[in-house]
Coordinates of C-alpha atoms in Angstrom, one line a residue:
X1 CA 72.6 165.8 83.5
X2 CA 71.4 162.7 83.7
X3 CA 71.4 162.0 80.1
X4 CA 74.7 162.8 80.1
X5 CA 75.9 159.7 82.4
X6 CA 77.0 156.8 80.4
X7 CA 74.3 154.2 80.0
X8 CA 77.1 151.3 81.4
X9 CA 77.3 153.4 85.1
X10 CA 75.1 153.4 88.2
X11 CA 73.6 156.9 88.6
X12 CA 72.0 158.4 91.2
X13 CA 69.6 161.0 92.1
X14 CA 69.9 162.7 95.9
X15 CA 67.8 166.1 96.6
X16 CA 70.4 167.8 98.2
X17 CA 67.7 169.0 101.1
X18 CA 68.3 165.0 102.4
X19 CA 68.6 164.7 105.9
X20 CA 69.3 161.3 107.3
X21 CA 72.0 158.5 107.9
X22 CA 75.4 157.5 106.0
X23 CA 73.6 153.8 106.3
X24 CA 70.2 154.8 104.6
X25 CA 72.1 156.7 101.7
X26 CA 74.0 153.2 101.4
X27 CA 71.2 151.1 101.4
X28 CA 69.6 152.9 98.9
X29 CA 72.1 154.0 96.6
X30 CA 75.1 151.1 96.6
X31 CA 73.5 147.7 96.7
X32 CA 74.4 146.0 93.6
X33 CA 71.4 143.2 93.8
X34 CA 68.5 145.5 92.2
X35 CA 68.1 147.7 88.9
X36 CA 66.4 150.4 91.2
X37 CA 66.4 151.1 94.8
X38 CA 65.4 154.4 96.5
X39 CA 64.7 155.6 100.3
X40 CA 62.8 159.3 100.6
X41 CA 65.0 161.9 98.7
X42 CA 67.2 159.4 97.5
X43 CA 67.0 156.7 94.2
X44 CA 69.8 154.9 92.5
X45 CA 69.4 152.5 89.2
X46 CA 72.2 150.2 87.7
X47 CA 72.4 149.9 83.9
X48 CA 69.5 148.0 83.6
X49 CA 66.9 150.1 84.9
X50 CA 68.7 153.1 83.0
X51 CA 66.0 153.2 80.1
X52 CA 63.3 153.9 82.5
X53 CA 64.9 156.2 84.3
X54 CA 66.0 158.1 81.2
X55 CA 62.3 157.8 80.0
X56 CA 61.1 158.9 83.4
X57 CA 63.3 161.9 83.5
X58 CA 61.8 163.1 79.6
X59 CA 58.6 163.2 81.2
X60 CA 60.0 165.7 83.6
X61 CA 57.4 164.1 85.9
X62 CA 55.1 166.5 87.8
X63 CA 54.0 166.5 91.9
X64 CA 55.0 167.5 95.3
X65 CA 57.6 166.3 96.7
X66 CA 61.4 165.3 96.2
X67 CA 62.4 164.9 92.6
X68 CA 64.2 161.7 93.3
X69 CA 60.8 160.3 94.6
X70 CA 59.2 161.5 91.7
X71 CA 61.5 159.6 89.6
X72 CA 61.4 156.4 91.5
X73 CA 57.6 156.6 91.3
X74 CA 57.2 156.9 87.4
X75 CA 60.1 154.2 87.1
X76 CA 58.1 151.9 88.9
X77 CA 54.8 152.9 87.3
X78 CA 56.6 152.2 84.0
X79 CA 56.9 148.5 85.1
X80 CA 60.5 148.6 86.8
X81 CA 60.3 147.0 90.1
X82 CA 62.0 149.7 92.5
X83 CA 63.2 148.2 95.7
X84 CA 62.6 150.1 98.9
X85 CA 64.8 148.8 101.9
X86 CA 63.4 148.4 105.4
X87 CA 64.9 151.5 107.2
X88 CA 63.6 150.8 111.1
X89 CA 65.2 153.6 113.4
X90 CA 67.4 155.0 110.4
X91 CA 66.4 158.3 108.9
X92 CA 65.6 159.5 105.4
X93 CA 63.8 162.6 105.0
X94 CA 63.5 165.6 102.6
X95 CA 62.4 168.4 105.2
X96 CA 59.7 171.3 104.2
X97 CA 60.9 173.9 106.8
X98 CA 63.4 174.3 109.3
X99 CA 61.2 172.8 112.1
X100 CA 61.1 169.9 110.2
X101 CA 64.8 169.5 109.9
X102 CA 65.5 170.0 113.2
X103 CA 63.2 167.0 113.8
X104 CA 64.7 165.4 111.8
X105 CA 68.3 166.5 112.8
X106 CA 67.3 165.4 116.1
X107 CA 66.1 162.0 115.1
X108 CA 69.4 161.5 113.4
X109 CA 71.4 162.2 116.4
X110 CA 69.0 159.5 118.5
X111 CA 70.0 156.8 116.7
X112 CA 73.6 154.7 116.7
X113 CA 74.1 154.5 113.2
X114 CA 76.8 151.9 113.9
X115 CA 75.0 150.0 116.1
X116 CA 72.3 149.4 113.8
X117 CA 74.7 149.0 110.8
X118 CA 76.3 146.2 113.1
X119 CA 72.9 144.7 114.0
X120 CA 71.3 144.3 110.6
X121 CA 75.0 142.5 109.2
X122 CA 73.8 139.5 111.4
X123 CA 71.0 136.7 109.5
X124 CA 67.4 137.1 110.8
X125 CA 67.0 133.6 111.2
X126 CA 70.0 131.8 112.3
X127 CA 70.0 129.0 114.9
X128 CA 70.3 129.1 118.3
X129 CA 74.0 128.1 118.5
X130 CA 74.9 131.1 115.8
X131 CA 72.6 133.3 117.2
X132 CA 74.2 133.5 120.7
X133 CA 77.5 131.9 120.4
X134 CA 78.9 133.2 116.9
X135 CA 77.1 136.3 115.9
X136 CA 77.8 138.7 119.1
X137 CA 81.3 138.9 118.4
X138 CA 81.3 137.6 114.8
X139 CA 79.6 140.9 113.5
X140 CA 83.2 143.1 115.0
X141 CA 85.4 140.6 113.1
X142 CA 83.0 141.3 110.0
X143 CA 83.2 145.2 111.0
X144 CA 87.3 144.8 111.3
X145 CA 87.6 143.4 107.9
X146 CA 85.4 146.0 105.9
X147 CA 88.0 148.4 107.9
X148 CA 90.4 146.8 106.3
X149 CA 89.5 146.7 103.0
X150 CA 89.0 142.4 102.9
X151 CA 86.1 140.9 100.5
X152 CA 83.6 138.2 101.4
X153 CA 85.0 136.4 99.1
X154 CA 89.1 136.5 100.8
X155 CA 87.0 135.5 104.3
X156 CA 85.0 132.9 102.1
X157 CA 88.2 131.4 100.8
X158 CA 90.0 131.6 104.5
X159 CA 86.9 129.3 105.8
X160 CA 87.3 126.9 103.3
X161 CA 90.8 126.7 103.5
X162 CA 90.7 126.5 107.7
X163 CA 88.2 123.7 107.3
X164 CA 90.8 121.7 105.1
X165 CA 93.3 122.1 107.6
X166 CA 91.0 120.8 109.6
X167 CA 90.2 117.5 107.6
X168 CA 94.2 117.3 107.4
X169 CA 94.2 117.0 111.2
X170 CA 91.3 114.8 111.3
X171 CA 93.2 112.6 109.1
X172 CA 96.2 112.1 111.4
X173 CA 94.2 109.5 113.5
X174 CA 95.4 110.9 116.7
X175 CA 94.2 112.5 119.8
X176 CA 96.1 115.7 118.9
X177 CA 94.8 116.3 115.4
X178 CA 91.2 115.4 116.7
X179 CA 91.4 118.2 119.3
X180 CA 93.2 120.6 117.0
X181 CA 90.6 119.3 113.8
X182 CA 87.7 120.3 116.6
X183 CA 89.0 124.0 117.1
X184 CA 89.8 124.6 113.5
X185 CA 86.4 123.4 112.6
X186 CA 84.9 125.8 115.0
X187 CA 87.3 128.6 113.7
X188 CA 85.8 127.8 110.1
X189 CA 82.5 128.2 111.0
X190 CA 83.1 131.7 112.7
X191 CA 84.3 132.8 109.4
X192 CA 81.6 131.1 107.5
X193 CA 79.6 133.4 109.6
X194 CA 81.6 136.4 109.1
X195 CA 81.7 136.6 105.2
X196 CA 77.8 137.0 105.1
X197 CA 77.9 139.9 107.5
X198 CA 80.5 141.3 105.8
X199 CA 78.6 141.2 102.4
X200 CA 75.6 142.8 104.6
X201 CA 77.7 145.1 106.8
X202 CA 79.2 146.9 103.5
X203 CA 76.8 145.5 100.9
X204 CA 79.5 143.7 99.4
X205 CA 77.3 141.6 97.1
X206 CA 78.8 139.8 94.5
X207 CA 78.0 136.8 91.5
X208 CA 81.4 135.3 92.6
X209 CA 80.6 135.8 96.3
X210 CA 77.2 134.0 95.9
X211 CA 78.4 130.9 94.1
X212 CA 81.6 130.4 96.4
X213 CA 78.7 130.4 99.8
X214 CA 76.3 128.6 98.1
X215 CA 78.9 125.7 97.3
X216 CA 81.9 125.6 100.2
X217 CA 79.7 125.2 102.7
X218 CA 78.8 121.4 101.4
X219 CA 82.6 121.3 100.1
X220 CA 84.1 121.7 103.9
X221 CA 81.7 119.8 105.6
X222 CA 82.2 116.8 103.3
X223 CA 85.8 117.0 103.0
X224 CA 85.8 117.0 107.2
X225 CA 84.0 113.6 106.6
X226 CA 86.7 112.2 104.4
X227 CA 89.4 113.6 107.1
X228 CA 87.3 111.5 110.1
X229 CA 87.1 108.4 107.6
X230 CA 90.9 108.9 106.5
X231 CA 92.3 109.0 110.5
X232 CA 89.7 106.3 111.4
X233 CA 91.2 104.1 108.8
X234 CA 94.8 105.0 110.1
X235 CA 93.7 103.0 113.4
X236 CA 92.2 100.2 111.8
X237 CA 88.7 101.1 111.5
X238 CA 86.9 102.1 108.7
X239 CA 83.8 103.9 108.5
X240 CA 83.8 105.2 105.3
X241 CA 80.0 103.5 104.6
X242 CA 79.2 105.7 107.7
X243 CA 80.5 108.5 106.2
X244 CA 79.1 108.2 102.9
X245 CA 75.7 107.4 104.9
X246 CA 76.2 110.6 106.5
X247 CA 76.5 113.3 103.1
X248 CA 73.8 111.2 101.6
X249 CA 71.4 112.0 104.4
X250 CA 72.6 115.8 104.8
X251 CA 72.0 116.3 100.7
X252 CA 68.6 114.4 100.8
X253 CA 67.2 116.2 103.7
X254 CA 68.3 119.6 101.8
X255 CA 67.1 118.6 98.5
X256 CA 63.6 117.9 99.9
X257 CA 63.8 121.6 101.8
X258 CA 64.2 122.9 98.3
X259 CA 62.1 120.7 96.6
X260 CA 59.1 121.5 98.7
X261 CA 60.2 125.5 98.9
X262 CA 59.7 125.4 95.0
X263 CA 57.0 123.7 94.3
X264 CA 55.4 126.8 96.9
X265 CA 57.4 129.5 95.6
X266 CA 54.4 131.0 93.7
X267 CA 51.7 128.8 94.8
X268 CA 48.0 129.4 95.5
X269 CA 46.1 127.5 98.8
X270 CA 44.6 128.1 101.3
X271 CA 45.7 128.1 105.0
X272 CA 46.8 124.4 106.0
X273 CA 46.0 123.5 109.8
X274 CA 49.6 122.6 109.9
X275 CA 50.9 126.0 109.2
X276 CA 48.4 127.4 111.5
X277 CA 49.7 125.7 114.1
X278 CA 53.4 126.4 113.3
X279 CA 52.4 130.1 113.1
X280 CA 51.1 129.4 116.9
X281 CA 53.9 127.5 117.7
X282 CA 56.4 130.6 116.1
X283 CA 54.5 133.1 118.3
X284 CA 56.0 131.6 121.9
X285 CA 59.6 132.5 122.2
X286 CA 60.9 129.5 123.7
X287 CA 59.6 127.0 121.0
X288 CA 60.7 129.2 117.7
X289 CA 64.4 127.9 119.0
X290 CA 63.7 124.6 120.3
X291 CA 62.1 124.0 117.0
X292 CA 65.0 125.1 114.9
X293 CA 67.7 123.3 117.0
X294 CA 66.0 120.0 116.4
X295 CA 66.5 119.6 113.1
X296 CA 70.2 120.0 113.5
X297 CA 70.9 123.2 111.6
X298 CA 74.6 123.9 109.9
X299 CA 75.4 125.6 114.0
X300 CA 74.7 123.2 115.7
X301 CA 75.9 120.5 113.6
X302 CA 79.7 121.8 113.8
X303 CA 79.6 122.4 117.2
X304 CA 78.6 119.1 117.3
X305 CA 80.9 117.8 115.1
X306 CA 84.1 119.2 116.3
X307 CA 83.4 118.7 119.8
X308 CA 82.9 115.0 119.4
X309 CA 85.7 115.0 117.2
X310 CA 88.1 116.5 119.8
X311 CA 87.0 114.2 123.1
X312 CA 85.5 110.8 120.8
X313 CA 86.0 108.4 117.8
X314 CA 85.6 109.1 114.2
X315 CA 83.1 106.4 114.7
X316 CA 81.0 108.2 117.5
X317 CA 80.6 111.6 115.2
X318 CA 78.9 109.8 112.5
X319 CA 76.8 107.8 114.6
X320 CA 75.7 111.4 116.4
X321 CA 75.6 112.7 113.1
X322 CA 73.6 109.8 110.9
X323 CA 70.9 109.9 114.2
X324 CA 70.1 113.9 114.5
X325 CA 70.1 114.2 111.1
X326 CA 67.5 111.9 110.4
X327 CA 65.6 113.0 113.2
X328 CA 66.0 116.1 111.8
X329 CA 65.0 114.4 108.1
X330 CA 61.8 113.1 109.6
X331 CA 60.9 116.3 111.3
X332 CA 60.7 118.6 108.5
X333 CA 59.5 115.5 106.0
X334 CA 56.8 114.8 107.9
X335 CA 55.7 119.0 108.6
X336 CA 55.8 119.4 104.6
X337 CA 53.9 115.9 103.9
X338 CA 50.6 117.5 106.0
X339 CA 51.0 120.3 104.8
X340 CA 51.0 119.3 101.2
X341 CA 48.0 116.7 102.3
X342 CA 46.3 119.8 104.3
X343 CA 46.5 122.1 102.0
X344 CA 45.3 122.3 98.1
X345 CA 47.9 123.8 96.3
X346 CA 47.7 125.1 92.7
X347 CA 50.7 124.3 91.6
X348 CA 52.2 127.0 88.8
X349 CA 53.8 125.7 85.5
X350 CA 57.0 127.9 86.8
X351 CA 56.8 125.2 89.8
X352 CA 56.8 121.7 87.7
X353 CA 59.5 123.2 85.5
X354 CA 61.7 123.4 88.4
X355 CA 60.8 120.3 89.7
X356 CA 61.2 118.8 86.8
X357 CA 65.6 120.4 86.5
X358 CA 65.9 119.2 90.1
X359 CA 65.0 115.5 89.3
X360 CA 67.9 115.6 86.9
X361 CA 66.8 112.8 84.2
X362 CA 69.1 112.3 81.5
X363 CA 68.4 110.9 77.7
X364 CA 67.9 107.3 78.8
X365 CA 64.1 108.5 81.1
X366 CA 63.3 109.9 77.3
X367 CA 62.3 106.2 76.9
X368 CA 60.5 105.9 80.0
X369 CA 58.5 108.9 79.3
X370 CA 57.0 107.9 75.6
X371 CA 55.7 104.8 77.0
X372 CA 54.2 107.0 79.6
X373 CA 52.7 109.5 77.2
X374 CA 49.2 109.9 77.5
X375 CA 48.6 107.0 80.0
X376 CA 47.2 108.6 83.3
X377 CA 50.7 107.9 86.0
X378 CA 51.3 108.4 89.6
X379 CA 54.9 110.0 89.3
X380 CA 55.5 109.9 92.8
X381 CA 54.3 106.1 93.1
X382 CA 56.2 105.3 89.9
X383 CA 59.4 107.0 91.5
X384 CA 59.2 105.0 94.7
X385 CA 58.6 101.6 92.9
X386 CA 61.9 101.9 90.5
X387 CA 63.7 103.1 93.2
X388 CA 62.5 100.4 95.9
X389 CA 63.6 97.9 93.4
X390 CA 67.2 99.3 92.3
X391 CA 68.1 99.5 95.9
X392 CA 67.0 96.2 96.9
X393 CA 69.0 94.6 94.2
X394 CA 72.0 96.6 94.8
X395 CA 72.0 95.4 98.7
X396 CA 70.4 92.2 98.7
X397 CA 72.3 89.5 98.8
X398 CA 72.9 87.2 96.4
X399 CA 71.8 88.9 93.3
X400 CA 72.3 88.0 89.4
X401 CA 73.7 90.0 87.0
X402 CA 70.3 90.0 85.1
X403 CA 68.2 90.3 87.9
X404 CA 70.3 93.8 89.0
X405 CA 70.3 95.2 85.5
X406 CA 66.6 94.2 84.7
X407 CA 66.2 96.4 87.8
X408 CA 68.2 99.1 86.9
X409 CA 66.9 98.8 83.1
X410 CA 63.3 99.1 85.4
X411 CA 64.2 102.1 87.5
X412 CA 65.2 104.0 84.4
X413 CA 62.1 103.8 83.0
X414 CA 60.1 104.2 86.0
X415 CA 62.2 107.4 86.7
X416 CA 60.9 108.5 82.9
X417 CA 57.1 107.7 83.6
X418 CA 57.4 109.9 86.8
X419 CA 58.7 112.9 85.1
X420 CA 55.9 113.0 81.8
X421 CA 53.6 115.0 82.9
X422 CA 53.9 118.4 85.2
X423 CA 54.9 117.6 88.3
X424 CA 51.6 119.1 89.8
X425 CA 50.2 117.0 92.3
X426 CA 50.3 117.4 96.1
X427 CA 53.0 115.2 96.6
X428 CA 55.0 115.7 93.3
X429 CA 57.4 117.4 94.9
X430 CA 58.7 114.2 96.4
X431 CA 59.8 113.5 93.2
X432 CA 63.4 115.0 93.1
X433 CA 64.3 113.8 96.6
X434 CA 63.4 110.1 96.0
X435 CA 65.8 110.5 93.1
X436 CA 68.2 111.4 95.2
X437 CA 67.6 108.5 97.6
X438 CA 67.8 106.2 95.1
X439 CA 70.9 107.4 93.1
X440 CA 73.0 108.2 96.2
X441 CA 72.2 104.8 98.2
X442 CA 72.3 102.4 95.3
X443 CA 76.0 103.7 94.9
X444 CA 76.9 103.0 98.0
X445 CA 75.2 99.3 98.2
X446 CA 76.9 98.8 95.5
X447 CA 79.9 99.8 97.0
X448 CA 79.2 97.8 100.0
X449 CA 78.7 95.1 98.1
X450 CA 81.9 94.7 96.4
X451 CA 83.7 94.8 99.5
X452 CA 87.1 95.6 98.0
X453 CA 89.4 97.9 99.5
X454 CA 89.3 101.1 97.7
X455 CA 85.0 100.9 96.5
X456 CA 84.0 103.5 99.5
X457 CA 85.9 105.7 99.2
X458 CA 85.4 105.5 94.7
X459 CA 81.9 105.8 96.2
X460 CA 82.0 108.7 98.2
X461 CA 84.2 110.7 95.7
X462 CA 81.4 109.6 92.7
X463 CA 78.7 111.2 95.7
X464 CA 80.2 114.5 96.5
X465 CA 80.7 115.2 92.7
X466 CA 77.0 114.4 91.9
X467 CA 76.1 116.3 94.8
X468 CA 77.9 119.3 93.9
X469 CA 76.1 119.3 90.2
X470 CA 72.4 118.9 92.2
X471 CA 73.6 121.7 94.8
X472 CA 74.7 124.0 91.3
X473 CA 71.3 123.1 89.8
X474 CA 69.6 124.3 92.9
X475 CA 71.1 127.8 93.4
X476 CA 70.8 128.5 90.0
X477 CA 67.0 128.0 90.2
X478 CA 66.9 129.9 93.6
X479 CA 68.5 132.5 91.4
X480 CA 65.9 132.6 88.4
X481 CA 69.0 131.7 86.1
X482 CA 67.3 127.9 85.2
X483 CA 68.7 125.1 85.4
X484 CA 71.9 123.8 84.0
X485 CA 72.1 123.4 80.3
X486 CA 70.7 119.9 79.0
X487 CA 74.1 119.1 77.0
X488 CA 75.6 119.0 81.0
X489 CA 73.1 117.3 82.2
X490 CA 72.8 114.4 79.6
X491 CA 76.8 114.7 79.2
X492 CA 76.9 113.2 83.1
X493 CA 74.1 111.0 82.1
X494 CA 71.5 112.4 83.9
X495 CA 70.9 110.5 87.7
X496 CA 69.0 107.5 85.9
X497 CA 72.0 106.9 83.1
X498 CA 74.4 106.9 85.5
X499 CA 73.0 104.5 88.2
X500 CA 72.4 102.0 85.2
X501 CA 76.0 102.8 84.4
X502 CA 77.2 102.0 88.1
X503 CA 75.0 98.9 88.1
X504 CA 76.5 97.4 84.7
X505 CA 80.3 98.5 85.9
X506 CA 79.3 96.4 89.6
X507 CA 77.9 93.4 87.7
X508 CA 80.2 93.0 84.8
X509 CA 83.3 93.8 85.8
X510 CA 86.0 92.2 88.3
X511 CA 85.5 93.2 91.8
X512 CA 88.8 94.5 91.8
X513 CA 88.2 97.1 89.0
X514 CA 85.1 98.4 90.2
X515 CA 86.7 101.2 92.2
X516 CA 88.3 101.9 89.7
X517 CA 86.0 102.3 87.3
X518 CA 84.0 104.4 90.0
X519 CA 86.9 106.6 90.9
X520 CA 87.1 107.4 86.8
X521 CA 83.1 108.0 86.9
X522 CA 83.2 110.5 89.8
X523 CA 86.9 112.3 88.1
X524 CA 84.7 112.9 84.9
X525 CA 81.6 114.3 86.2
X526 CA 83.5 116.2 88.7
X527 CA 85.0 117.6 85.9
X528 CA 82.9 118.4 83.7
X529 CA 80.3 119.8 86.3
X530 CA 83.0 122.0 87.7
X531 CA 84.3 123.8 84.3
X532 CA 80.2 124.2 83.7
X533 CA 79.9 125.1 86.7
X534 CA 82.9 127.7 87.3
X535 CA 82.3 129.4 83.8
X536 CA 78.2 130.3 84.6
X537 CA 78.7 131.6 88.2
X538 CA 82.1 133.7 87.0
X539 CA 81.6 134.8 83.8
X540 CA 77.5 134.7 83.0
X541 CA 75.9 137.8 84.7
X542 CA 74.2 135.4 87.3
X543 CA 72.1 137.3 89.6
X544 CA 73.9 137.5 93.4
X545 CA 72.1 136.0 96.1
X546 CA 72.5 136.1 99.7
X547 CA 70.6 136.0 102.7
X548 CA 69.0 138.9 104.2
X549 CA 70.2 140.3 107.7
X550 CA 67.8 142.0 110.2
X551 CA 66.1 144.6 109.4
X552 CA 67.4 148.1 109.9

């Protein structure tokens, strides 16, 4: 029978003794993430795993008990990882008698299949704000749209657009599209919340789905920005630096959470005092909160945001904003930098490779790293250094045109030397975020600099676009898929080529053309990034990823 299902289905084997839940059957035979997934009396491969299983099945495999478990157990012996979910209170059993089943039967009717199925739709580890303020009614909305037959994706795309509103009323510049900006904002949150228990709640799991919440979050945050900048603008102030100051700091503070979370991924060390003491820390109720509120999680941030939109000034949010985030910044900086110090990693080759895609160089840091080869170089010392210097001559004032492009011409080969040997060291993984630092911030000193109406925003529209391609290059590592192709990469210029670029464009060209040249700059790699970008996540077979709820 079972080498009579097409090798392009999902099949599934179920002893037809099985007692248990609906859920536990689901779990185990309809979640599209793995190749193989099984529960007691129950195992499901996609097309994938299908050669083992057919393989596993011509051995006819011998044993006690259920055939399905059998199966699963020679599939994974064969080499197939077979994923077992966590069932908690939900029941899957194969009974031996009838005193078994009516255990069984009687542990079945114990348990509120719903209530569990509503419980485990919610994320183990939000914040506090989503935790107690979103999710207890957020998981019903989820519920009432798998009723309903809506996708993650439709509630994905109904956040996105709600936040856009949102910016549109931000934009006004008055008191009534503040307050109504503030609500909208909040609105979009609740159903940024609700498409990721829907995915859970009905195992809803999709490529699509996983690239549109990996990349609207960033997409409706920022685009709020522009809205506060726009209507701040409208009454004669303009805090589009602040604004720009504000996604630089957001995407910096992220990149370094996924710099240092790769560099670990499959690292070997032992225990750092540091994490011993966050493991003590963890284990008293009250401080596993305080701790994530502090750094200002996504939550807590829009709440923030949209109440201080609603009763303040433009101006006010991004002060609020550009002060909690860096506290935040420093916070989980400082944590990672002792426990790097603390504790001796050995750092994998899987690890530098991705280190190495997230610092992004393009075919210019070629040059930097010949005249590095073989010479013994601190890439972390030789990152700060070309950056310290490209972002002092971009903001001091005055500067030469040689002066700023020696600098630049320096930074670009500094960036080169940092990045020609495995990024191994205890610190290494530093490297991407000072990158970062110095591409983002240099753009907007320039931009500062020129002090021509039109440069801040060119500046902010050439950030978001960068960001965007170092956000795509992330979740494609995170989802074992690599990193972008090098022809994107060294098409945008790589972040070294273009903050040469953006330092020639300021100091050769009119003041009055360099937003325009920016603006042109940050249309192109938007562009191109995008296309890239939209083709892999739609068409290319990437893996789906998405958060984990509780477990059952």
């Amino acid at each position: 029978m079972l080498a009579g299902v097409p090798a392009d289905q999902r099949v599934a084997v179920v002893d037809s003794a099985f007692v248990g839940h609906v859920h536990a059957l689901r779990l185990a035979l309809t979640d599209p993430r793995f190749d193989a997934c099984a529960v007691t009396g129950a195992f499901a491969v996609q097309p994938g795993a299908r050669p083992a299983l057919d393989e596993a099945a011509a051995l006819a495999p011998d044993g006690e008990g259920p055939y399905a478990d059998r199966l699963a157990a020679a599939v994974e012996a064969a080499g197939t990882t077979v994923q077992r979910p966590e069932l908690g209170t939900l029941v899957a059993a194969v009974p031996a008698d009838e005193a078994e089943r009516a255990a069984a039967d009687a542990a079945v009717a114990a348990v509120d299949e719903e209530a569990v199925r509503l419980r485990t739709a919610v994320k183990s580890r939000d914040g506090f704000f989503t935790t107690f303020f979103i999710s207890p009614y957020s998981r019903y909305i989820a519920r009432w749209c798998a009723r309903r037959g809506l996708t993650p994706n439709q509630v994905t795309t109904a956040s996105l657009f709600t936040a856009l509103i949102a910016a549109g009323c931000a934009a006004t510049g008055e008191r009534w599209g503040y307050v109504a900006a503030g609500v909208l904002l909040l609105v979009s949150f609740v159903l940024d919340c609700t498409d990721g228990q829907l995915a859970r709640y009905s195992l809803q799991y999709s490529t699509m789905g996983a690239w549109l919440d990996a990349t609207f979050d960033r997409a409706k945050e920022y685009s709020f920005y522009a809205g506060l900048a726009l209507g701040a603008a409208r009454n004669g102030d303009d805090v589009w630096a602040l604004a720009l100051g504000a996604m630089i700091l957001m995407t910096c503070r992220h990149v370094v959470d996924f710099a240092f979370n790769e560099a670990n991924h499959d690292a070997t060390a032992n225990t750092s005092p540091t994490a011993a003491l966050s493991g003590k820390l963890d284990s008293v109720g009250w401080t596993v909160w305080v701790r994530r509120m502090i750094i200002l999680p996504i939550g807590e941030r829009w709440a923030m945001i949209a109440v201080l939109t609603a009763f303040t000034t433009p101006r006010i949010v991004f002060y609020a904003l550009l002060v909690g985030c860096a506290f935040g910044a420093l916070y989980t900086t400082a944590g990672r930098v002792l426990r790097s110090l603390t504790r001796r990693a050995q750092r994998t080759d899987r690890a530098a490779r991705a280190l190495a895609d997230l610092a992004d160089c393009g075919p210019l840091a070629s040059i930097g790293s010949g005249l590095a080869k073989g010479r013994p170089v601190a890439p972390l010392a030789m990152a700060l250094t070309g950056s310290v210097l490209v972002i002092g001559g971009a903001a001091v004032r005055p500067y030469g045109t040689v002066a700023l492009i020696g600098a630049a011409v320096f930074y670009v080969i500094a960036a080169g030397a940092a990045v020609s040997r495995p990024l191994k060291g205890a610190l290494d993984w530093l490297v991407p975020p000072v990158f970062r630092c110095a591409e983002y911030v240099t753009v907007l000193a320039l931009a500062v600099r020129a002090d021509v109406p039109g440069a801040l925003p060119a500046a902010f529209g050439l950030v978001a676009a960068v960001a965007y391609h170092h956000y795509d290059t992330v979740y494609r590592i995170r989802g074992g898929s690599g990193a972008p192709p090098r022809w994107l990469v060294w098409t945008i210029g790589g972040q070294d080529g273009r903050v040469l670029l953006a330092v020639v464009l300021a100091a050769v060209l009119p003041r009055d053309a360099f937003p325009v040249a920016l603006t042109a700059l940050a249309v192109f790699v938007a562009l191109v990034v995008l296309v890239e970008s939209i083709r892999f996540w739609v068409s290319s077979g990437a893996p789906a990823v998405h958060d984990e709820g509780e477990p059952a």
